[in-house]
CSV table of C-alpha atoms and ligand atoms in Angstrom, one decimal:
chain,number,residue,atom,x,y,z
K,534,MET,CA,173.4,155.6,47.0
K,535,GLU,CA,170.2,154.2,46.0
K,536,PHE,CA,167.1,153.4,47.7
K,537,ALA,CA,166.9,150.6,49.8
K,538,ASP,CA,163.5,149.0,50.6
K,539,ASP,CA,163.6,150.2,54.2
K,540,ASP,CA,163.9,153.8,53.2
K,541,ALA,CA,161.6,156.3,55.1
K,542,TRP,CA,160.6,157.3,51.7
K,543,GLN,CA,158.4,154.4,50.6
K,544,ALA,CA,156.9,155.0,47.1
K,545,ALA,CA,153.3,152.6,48.4
K,546,ASP,CA,152.7,156.0,50.4
K,547,TYR,CA,152.9,158.2,47.2
K,548,PRO,CA,149.6,159.2,45.5
K,549,PRO,CA,149.0,156.8,42.6
K,550,MET,CA,148.6,159.2,40.0
K,551,SER,CA,148.9,159.1,36.4
K,552,HIS,CA,150.4,161.9,34.1
K,553,PRO,CA,149.4,163.0,30.6
K,554,SER,CA,153.3,163.4,30.2
K,555,ALA,CA,153.2,159.1,30.1
K,556,ASP,CA,150.8,159.0,27.3
K,557,VAL,CA,153.6,157.3,24.6
K,558,ALA,CA,150.6,157.8,21.8
K,559,VAL,CA,151.2,161.6,22.1
K,560,ASN,CA,154.8,161.5,22.8
K,561,ARG,CA,155.0,159.6,19.6
K,562,THR,CA,152.8,162.2,17.4
K,563,VAL,CA,155.3,164.9,18.8
K,564,ALA,CA,158.3,162.7,17.7
K,565,ARG,CA,156.9,162.0,14.3
K,566,ALA,CA,156.0,165.4,13.3
K,567,ALA,CA,159.9,166.2,14.1
K,568,GLY,CA,161.0,163.3,11.6
K,569,LEU,CA,161.7,160.4,14.0
K,570,ASP,CA,160.6,157.2,12.7
K,571,VAL,CA,158.6,156.3,16.1
K,572,PRO,CA,157.2,152.6,16.2
K,573,GLU,CA,153.5,152.5,16.7
K,574,PRO,CA,152.8,151.9,20.7
K,575,SER,CA,149.9,148.9,20.3
K,576,VAL,CA,152.9,146.4,19.5
K,577,ALA,CA,155.5,148.5,21.4
K,578,ARG,CA,158.1,147.2,23.7
K,579,ILE,CA,157.3,150.1,26.8
K,580,LEU,CA,159.3,150.3,29.8
K,581,GLU,CA,158.8,152.5,32.9
K,582,ILE,CA,161.7,153.2,35.3
K,583,GLY,CA,160.5,153.9,38.8
K,584,CYS,CA,156.9,153.1,38.0
K,585,GLY,CA,155.9,153.0,41.6
K,586,GLN,CA,152.4,151.2,41.4
K,587,GLY,CA,151.7,151.0,38.1
K,588,HIS,CA,149.5,153.4,37.3
K,589,HIS,CA,151.0,154.8,34.2
K,590,LEU,CA,152.2,151.2,33.1
K,591,LEU,CA,148.4,149.6,33.6
K,592,SER,CA,146.3,152.3,32.0
K,593,LEU,CA,149.2,152.1,29.1
K,594,ALA,CA,148.8,147.9,29.0
K,595,ASN,CA,144.8,148.5,28.6
K,596,ARG,CA,144.7,150.2,26.2
K,597,TRP,CA,147.0,148.3,24.2
K,598,PRO,CA,146.8,144.8,25.2
K,599,GLY,CA,149.1,143.9,22.3
K,600,ALA,CA,152.2,146.1,23.6
K,601,HIS,CA,154.6,144.5,25.7
K,602,CYS,CA,154.9,146.7,29.2
K,603,VAL,CA,157.4,146.5,31.7
K,604,GLY,CA,157.9,148.5,35.2
K,605,LEU,CA,160.6,148.5,37.4
K,606,ASP,CA,160.7,149.3,40.9
K,607,VAL,CA,162.9,149.7,43.8
K,608,SER,CA,160.0,149.5,46.4
K,609,ALA,CA,158.4,145.8,47.0
K,610,ARG,CA,155.2,147.3,48.3
K,611,ALA,CA,155.0,149.3,45.1
K,612,ILE,CA,155.5,146.7,43.0
K,613,HIS,CA,153.4,144.1,44.8
K,614,LEU,CA,151.0,146.5,44.5
K,615,ALA,CA,151.0,146.8,40.8
K,616,ARG,CA,151.5,143.2,40.5
K,617,THR,CA,147.9,142.3,42.5
K,618,ARG,CA,146.6,145.3,40.3
K,619,ALA,CA,147.7,143.4,36.9
K,620,GLN,CA,145.9,140.7,37.7
K,621,ARG,CA,142.9,141.5,39.5
K,622,ALA,CA,142.8,143.6,36.0
K,623,ALA,CA,143.4,140.7,34.1
K,624,LEU,CA,145.9,142.6,32.1
K,625,LYS,CA,148.4,139.9,31.0
K,626,ASN,CA,150.7,142.1,28.9
K,627,ALA,CA,152.3,144.1,31.9
K,628,ARG,CA,155.3,143.0,33.9
K,629,PHE,CA,156.9,144.5,36.9
K,630,TYR,CA,159.9,143.9,38.7
K,631,GLU,CA,161.1,145.0,41.8
K,632,VAL,CA,164.7,145.7,41.2
K,633,GLN,CA,166.9,148.7,41.5
K,634,LEU,CA,167.5,150.2,37.9
K,635,SER,CA,171.5,149.9,38.0
K,636,GLU,CA,170.7,146.0,38.5
K,637,PHE,CA,168.6,145.8,36.1
K,638,GLU,CA,169.3,144.0,32.9
K,639,ALA,CA,166.6,144.1,29.8
K,640,ASP,CA,166.5,141.1,27.5
K,641,ALA,CA,166.0,143.4,24.4
K,642,PRO,CA,165.6,147.5,23.9
K,643,PHE,CA,162.3,149.2,24.0
K,644,ASP,CA,160.8,151.8,21.9
K,645,PHE,CA,159.6,154.1,24.4
K,646,ILE,CA,161.0,154.4,27.9
K,647,ILE,CA,159.3,156.4,30.9
K,648,ALA,CA,161.0,158.3,33.7
K,649,HIS,CA,158.4,160.4,34.7
K,650,GLY,CA,158.7,161.9,38.6
K,651,PHE,CA,162.0,160.2,38.8
K,652,PHE,CA,165.3,162.4,37.7
K,653,SER,CA,164.7,165.2,40.3
K,654,TRP,CA,164.2,162.4,43.1
K,655,VAL,CA,167.4,159.9,42.9
K,656,PRO,CA,171.1,161.1,43.4
K,657,ASP,CA,173.0,162.4,41.0
K,658,GLU,CA,174.6,159.1,40.0
K,659,VAL,CA,171.2,157.5,39.7
K,660,LYS,CA,170.7,160.9,37.2
K,661,VAL,CA,173.7,159.7,35.2
K,662,GLY,CA,172.7,155.9,35.5
K,663,LEU,CA,169.2,156.4,34.1
K,664,ILE,CA,170.6,158.5,30.9
K,665,ASP,CA,172.9,156.2,30.4
K,666,PHE,CA,170.4,153.0,30.7
K,667,ILE,CA,168.2,155.3,28.1
K,668,ALA,CA,171.2,155.1,25.7
K,669,LYS,CA,172.0,151.8,25.9
K,670,ASN,CA,168.3,150.3,25.6
K,671,LEU,CA,166.4,152.8,23.1
K,672,THR,CA,165.9,150.7,19.8
K,673,PRO,CA,166.7,152.9,17.1
K,674,GLY,CA,163.5,154.6,16.5
K,675,GLY,CA,162.9,155.0,20.0
K,676,ILE,CA,162.1,157.6,22.3
K,677,ALA,CA,162.3,158.2,26.4
K,678,VAL,CA,160.2,160.5,28.2
K,679,VAL,CA,162.1,162.1,31.4
K,680,SER,CA,160.3,164.4,33.6
K,681,PHE,CA,162.0,166.7,36.0
K,682,ASN,CA,161.7,170.0,38.4
K,683,VAL,CA,163.3,173.0,36.3
K,684,ALA,CA,165.6,175.3,38.5
K,685,ALA,CA,164.2,178.6,37.5
K,686,GLY,CA,160.7,178.0,39.4
K,687,TRP,CA,162.3,175.7,42.3
K,688,LYS,CA,165.1,178.3,43.5
K,689,GLU,CA,162.5,180.2,45.7
K,690,ARG,CA,160.6,176.9,46.7
K,691,MET,CA,163.3,175.5,47.7
K,692,ALA,CA,164.1,178.7,50.1
K,693,VAL,CA,160.7,178.5,51.5
K,694,VAL,CA,161.6,174.6,52.3
K,695,GLU,CA,165.1,175.1,53.9
K,696,LYS,CA,163.2,177.8,56.0
K,697,ALA,CA,160.7,175.2,57.3
K,698,ARG,CA,162.9,172.2,57.9
K,699,VAL,CA,165.1,174.9,60.2
K,700,ILE,CA,161.3,175.7,62.1
K,701,TRP,CA,160.6,171.5,62.2
K,702,ALA,CA,163.8,171.1,63.2
K,703,ALA,CA,163.9,173.5,66.3
K,704,GLY,CA,161.0,171.4,67.6
K,705,ALA,CA,157.7,171.8,65.2
K,706,GLU,CA,155.4,168.8,65.3
K,707,ASP,CA,155.4,168.1,61.4
K,708,VAL,CA,155.7,169.8,58.1
K,709,ILE,CA,152.8,171.3,58.0
K,710,GLN,CA,153.0,172.8,61.6
K,711,ALA,CA,156.1,174.2,60.5
K,712,LEU,CA,154.7,175.6,57.5
K,713,ALA,CA,151.9,177.2,59.8
K,714,ILE,CA,154.5,178.8,61.6
K,715,LEU,CA,156.3,180.1,58.9
K,716,ARG,CA,153.1,181.2,56.9
K,717,THR,CA,152.7,183.8,59.9
K,718,VAL,CA,156.3,185.4,59.5
K,719,ALA,CA,156.2,185.3,55.9
K,720,GLU,CA,158.0,188.7,54.0
K,721,THR,CA,156.1,188.7,50.7
K,722,GLU,CA,152.9,188.0,49.5
K,723,ARG,CA,154.7,185.6,47.1
K,724,GLU,CA,156.9,183.5,49.7
K,725,ARG,CA,152.9,182.9,51.3
K,726,ALA,CA,151.2,181.8,48.2
K,727,ILE,CA,154.2,179.4,48.3
K,728,ILE,CA,153.5,178.3,51.6
K,729,ASP,CA,149.6,178.2,50.4
K,730,ASP,CA,150.7,175.8,47.8
K,731,MET,CA,152.8,173.6,49.8
K,732,LEU,CA,149.7,173.5,52.6
K,733,ALA,CA,147.6,172.3,49.8
K,734,LYS,CA,149.5,169.5,48.4
K,735,GLY,CA,149.1,168.0,52.5
K,736,ALA,CA,151.7,165.8,54.5
K,737,ALA,CA,152.2,163.1,52.7
K,738,VAL,CA,152.7,164.3,48.9
K,739,LEU,CA,155.2,166.7,50.5
K,740,ALA,CA,156.8,163.8,52.1
K,741,HIS,CA,157.4,162.5,48.4
K,742,ASP,CA,157.9,166.0,46.7
K,743,ASP,CA,159.2,169.4,48.4
K,744,PHE,CA,160.4,167.8,51.1
K,745,ALA,CA,161.6,164.7,50.1
K,746,PRO,CA,165.1,163.2,51.1
K,747,VAL,CA,166.4,164.4,47.4
K,748,MET,CA,164.8,166.6,45.1
K,749,ASP,CA,167.3,168.6,42.9
K,750,ALA,CA,165.8,171.1,40.2
K,751,TRP,CA,167.8,171.2,37.2
K,752,SER,CA,168.0,173.3,34.0
K,753,LEU,CA,167.2,172.2,30.6
K,754,GLY,CA,170.2,173.0,29.4
K,755,ALA,CA,171.9,171.1,32.2
K,756,VAL,CA,169.6,167.9,31.2
K,757,SER,CA,170.1,168.5,27.2
K,758,LYS,CA,173.9,168.7,28.1
K,759,LEU,CA,174.2,165.4,30.4
K,760,ALA,CA,171.9,163.6,27.5
K,761,GLU,CA,174.3,164.4,24.7
K,762,GLY,CA,177.2,163.7,26.7
K,763,HIS,CA,175.5,159.5,26.3
K,764,GLY,CA,174.5,159.8,23.1
K,765,LEU,CA,171.3,160.9,22.9
K,766,ARG,CA,170.0,164.3,21.6
K,767,TRP,CA,167.0,166.0,23.3
K,768,LEU,CA,164.2,166.7,20.7
K,769,GLY,CA,161.7,169.4,22.9
K,770,ASP,CA,158.5,168.8,25.1
K,771,SER,CA,157.1,165.6,25.3
K,772,GLN,CA,153.5,167.0,25.0
K,773,THR,CA,154.0,169.8,22.3
K,774,GLY,CA,157.7,169.6,21.2
K,775,GLU,CA,158.1,173.0,21.9
K,776,ARG,CA,162.1,173.6,22.0
K,777,GLY,CA,162.0,175.8,25.1
K,778,THR,CA,165.7,178.0,26.7
K,779,ASP,CA,167.1,178.1,29.9
K,780,ALA,CA,166.5,182.3,29.6
K,781,ALA,CA,162.8,181.5,28.9
K,782,ASP,CA,162.2,179.2,31.9
K,783,ASN,CA,163.9,182.1,34.0
K,784,ALA,CA,161.7,184.6,32.8
K,785,ALA,CA,158.6,182.5,33.3
K,786,GLY,CA,159.8,180.8,36.5
K,787,ARG,CA,159.4,177.2,35.1
K,788,THR,CA,158.8,174.5,37.7
K,789,PHE,CA,158.4,171.4,35.6
K,790,ARG,CA,159.5,170.2,32.0
K,791,SER,CA,158.9,166.6,30.5
K,792,GLU,CA,161.1,166.3,27.6
K,793,ILE,CA,161.8,163.8,24.7
K,794,LEU,CA,165.1,162.4,24.6
K,795,TYR,CA,166.1,159.8,21.7
K,796,ARG,CA,169.1,158.4,19.9
K,797,ALA,CA,172.1,160.4,18.8
K,798,ASP,CA,172.5,158.2,16.0
K,799,ALA,CA,168.4,158.1,14.8
K,800,VAL,CA,168.1,160.3,11.4
K,801,LEU,CA,165.6,162.8,11.3
K,802,GLY,CA,163.3,162.5,8.3
K,803,GLU,CA,160.7,164.4,6.7
K,804,GLY,CA,157.9,165.4,9.9
K,805,LYS,CA,155.1,163.3,9.6
K,806,LYS,CA,151.5,165.4,10.7
K,807,PRO,CA,148.9,163.0,12.7
K,808,ALA,CA,146.6,161.5,10.5
K,809,GLY,CA,143.2,163.6,11.6
K,810,GLY,CA,141.8,164.7,14.9
K,811,ALA,CA,140.9,163.0,17.8
K,812,ALA,CA,137.6,161.8,17.9
K,813,LEU,CA,135.3,163.4,20.2
K,814,ARG,CA,133.9,160.8,22.6
K,815,THR,CA,130.8,162.8,22.9
K,816,ALA,CA,128.5,159.5,22.2
K,817,LEU,CA,126.1,158.2,25.1
K,818,PRO,CA,126.4,154.3,25.4
K,819,ASP,CA,122.9,152.7,26.2
K,820,PHE,CA,124.7,150.7,28.4
K,821,PRO,CA,127.6,152.2,30.1
K,822,LYS,CA,130.8,149.9,31.1
K,823,LEU,CA,133.9,150.6,32.3
K,824,ASP,CA,136.7,148.4,31.5
K,825,ALA,CA,138.6,146.1,34.0
K,826,TRP,CA,141.3,148.3,35.2
K,827,ARG,CA,139.0,151.4,35.3
K,828,MET,CA,136.7,149.5,37.6
K,829,LEU,CA,139.3,148.0,39.8
K,830,CYS,CA,140.3,151.6,40.6
K,831,VAL,CA,136.7,152.2,41.2
K,832,ARG,CA,136.5,149.7,43.3
K,833,GLU,CA,140.1,150.6,45.3
K,834,ALA,CA,139.4,154.5,45.5
K,835,LEU,CA,142.0,155.2,43.0
K,836,PRO,CA,142.3,158.1,40.7
K,837,VAL,CA,140.8,157.0,37.5
K,838,PRO,CA,143.0,157.5,34.5
K,839,ASP,CA,141.1,159.5,31.6
K,840,ALA,CA,141.7,159.0,27.9
K,841,ASP,CA,144.9,161.1,28.3
K,842,LEU,CA,145.8,159.5,31.0
K,843,LYS,CA,145.0,162.7,33.2
K,844,PRO,CA,143.4,161.1,36.3
K,845,CYS,CA,139.8,161.6,37.7
K,846,VAL,CA,139.4,161.7,41.1
K,847,PHE,CA,135.7,160.7,42.1
K,848,THR,CA,133.7,161.2,45.3
K,849,PHE,CA,132.3,158.0,47.1
K,850,PRO,CA,128.6,158.5,46.3
K,851,GLN,CA,130.1,158.9,42.7
K,852,LEU,CA,132.1,155.7,43.1
K,853,LYS,CA,129.1,153.7,44.2
K,854,VAL,CA,127.0,155.1,40.6
K,855,MET,CA,130.4,154.0,38.9
K,856,LEU,CA,130.0,150.6,40.5
K,857,ALA,CA,127.0,150.1,38.6
K,858,MET,CA,128.6,151.0,35.2
K,859,ASP,CA,129.6,146.9,34.2
K,860,GLY,CA,127.2,146.8,31.6
K,861,SER,CA,124.6,145.5,33.0
K,862,HIS,CA,122.4,148.8,33.9
K,863,SER,CA,121.1,151.0,31.1
K,864,VAL,CA,121.5,155.0,31.4
K,865,TYR,CA,118.2,155.4,33.1
K,866,GLN,CA,118.7,152.7,35.4
K,867,LEU,CA,121.5,154.5,36.2
K,868,SER,CA,119.9,157.5,36.6
K,869,LEU,CA,117.4,156.0,39.1
K,870,HIS,CA,120.2,154.3,41.0
K,871,ALA,CA,122.2,157.6,41.4
K,872,LYS,CA,119.2,159.6,42.7
K,873,GLU,CA,119.4,156.8,46.1
K,874,VAL,CA,123.2,156.4,45.9
K,875,ALA,CA,124.5,160.0,45.2
K,876,SER,CA,121.2,161.9,45.9
K,877,ASP,CA,123.5,165.7,45.3
K,878,LEU,CA,124.6,164.5,42.0
K,879,ASP,CA,123.0,166.2,38.6
K,880,PHE,CA,123.5,162.6,37.0
K,881,VAL,CA,123.0,163.8,33.3
K,882,PRO,CA,125.9,165.9,33.0
K,883,TRP,CA,128.0,164.4,35.4
K,884,PHE,CA,127.5,161.1,33.2
K,885,ARG,CA,128.2,163.4,29.7
K,886,HIS,CA,131.7,164.7,31.7
K,887,VAL,CA,132.7,160.8,32.3
K,888,VAL,CA,132.2,159.8,28.6
K,889,GLU,CA,134.0,163.2,27.0
K,890,ARG,CA,137.0,162.1,29.0
K,891,GLY,CA,137.1,158.9,27.5
K,892,LEU,CA,136.7,156.9,30.8
K,893,LEU,CA,134.0,154.1,29.1
K,894,ARG,CA,134.6,151.3,26.9
T,167,SAM,C1,158.3,160.6,43.0
T,167,SAM,S1,158.1,158.0,42.4
T,167,SAM,C2,157.1,158.5,40.8
T,167,SAM,C3,156.4,156.9,40.7
T,167,SAM,C4,155.6,157.1,39.1
T,167,SAM,N1,156.5,157.3,38.1
T,167,SAM,C5,154.7,158.3,38.9
T,167,SAM,O1,155.1,158.8,38.2
T,167,SAM,O2,153.7,158.3,40.1
T,167,SAM,C6,159.3,157.6,42.1
T,167,SAM,C7,159.6,156.3,42.2
T,167,SAM,O3,161.3,156.0,41.8
T,167,SAM,C8,161.7,154.7,42.4
T,167,SAM,N2,162.8,154.4,42.5
T,167,SAM,C9,163.9,155.8,43.5
T,167,SAM,N3,165.1,155.3,43.0
T,167,SAM,C10,165.4,154.0,42.3
T,167,SAM,C11,166.0,153.7,41.4
T,167,SAM,N4,167.6,153.5,41.9
T,167,SAM,N5,165.6,152.3,41.2
T,167,SAM,C12,164.5,151.8,40.7
T,167,SAM,N6,163.5,152.5,41.4
T,167,SAM,C13,163.8,153.7,42.1
T,167,SAM,C14,160.8,155.0,44.1
T,167,SAM,O4,160.7,153.3,45.0
T,167,SAM,C15,159.2,155.4,43.9
T,167,SAM,O5,158.7,154.9,43.2
């Protein structure tokens, strides 16, 4: 079974949040340190499977105009939003396809394949299809980043989900009420903490996360075995390269992993150290300017991806100040504007924070 367009679980309702594990420049640095000769992302072919509204891919396309970025998703609404945003931000190097993974035929292999928030939320045959697709569609030095929920830490969460589902089915109004009822009879502090964490996520996120129709948590060992069975190798954590173990995950109660896979026939050479450290983004521009993609996020009140692909969420008054960051106002003019539209905002430290997170051009 694959998701049909009219399924209750619709990606357009899934909050468009970027995640730093999908920063292919970081993934590449990690893989090169392990000896894999991964191509340069600025001119690479990058695919995101289950791209939703394209929040990752549009950020990557915005960063590298010479990269060819492709996103696929079964949700018509999500793809429509992704295409509209690409057009509004004038990103010509991002293409989006409304298609199920099993029906997607790539015209050429990819240097980077991202599957974030996908593996744990699709049925087993689609998980296998994903791994098979990656094995058949990576360039020789290409890498894939696959994130998944880890069984070690999810076991106790799933027990809470099961109990809440019973309460829900017995007549609770919605998932939030079911959890609130469960909280009053929770047996341990730990259970209460998990319920509080779920309540904090809110109904919309829970519907796509803990309470999604499919939510499987796997072990690292099981995922790497599946990959090995399809002609891939597991390299390590997508951001650190750390090679963990199931035993360590069990001991730590780990809930999430994002791992790099590569072709089993790729030859690992000597590890290449990253050149230099990351430049500090501290120089304050005289006339601050958001690029077209980030300005679009501000206009639509979407989380704004920072230079590390971490989402930044702003209040409406802060967004009003950011709307004026179009390169035509000086920092001084912005500070006066902030007094009018965001009177509670401590402008200077806030503006420095915006600069340091790499939001400005
Ligand atoms: C949890 S969302 C993750 C979206 C995005 N990758 C992110 O990290 O924000 C999973 C996405 O996978 C899509 N999806 C699920 N099954 C699919 C399939 N078989 N083929 C293509 N897309 C699929 C859903 O429509 C949804 O947009």
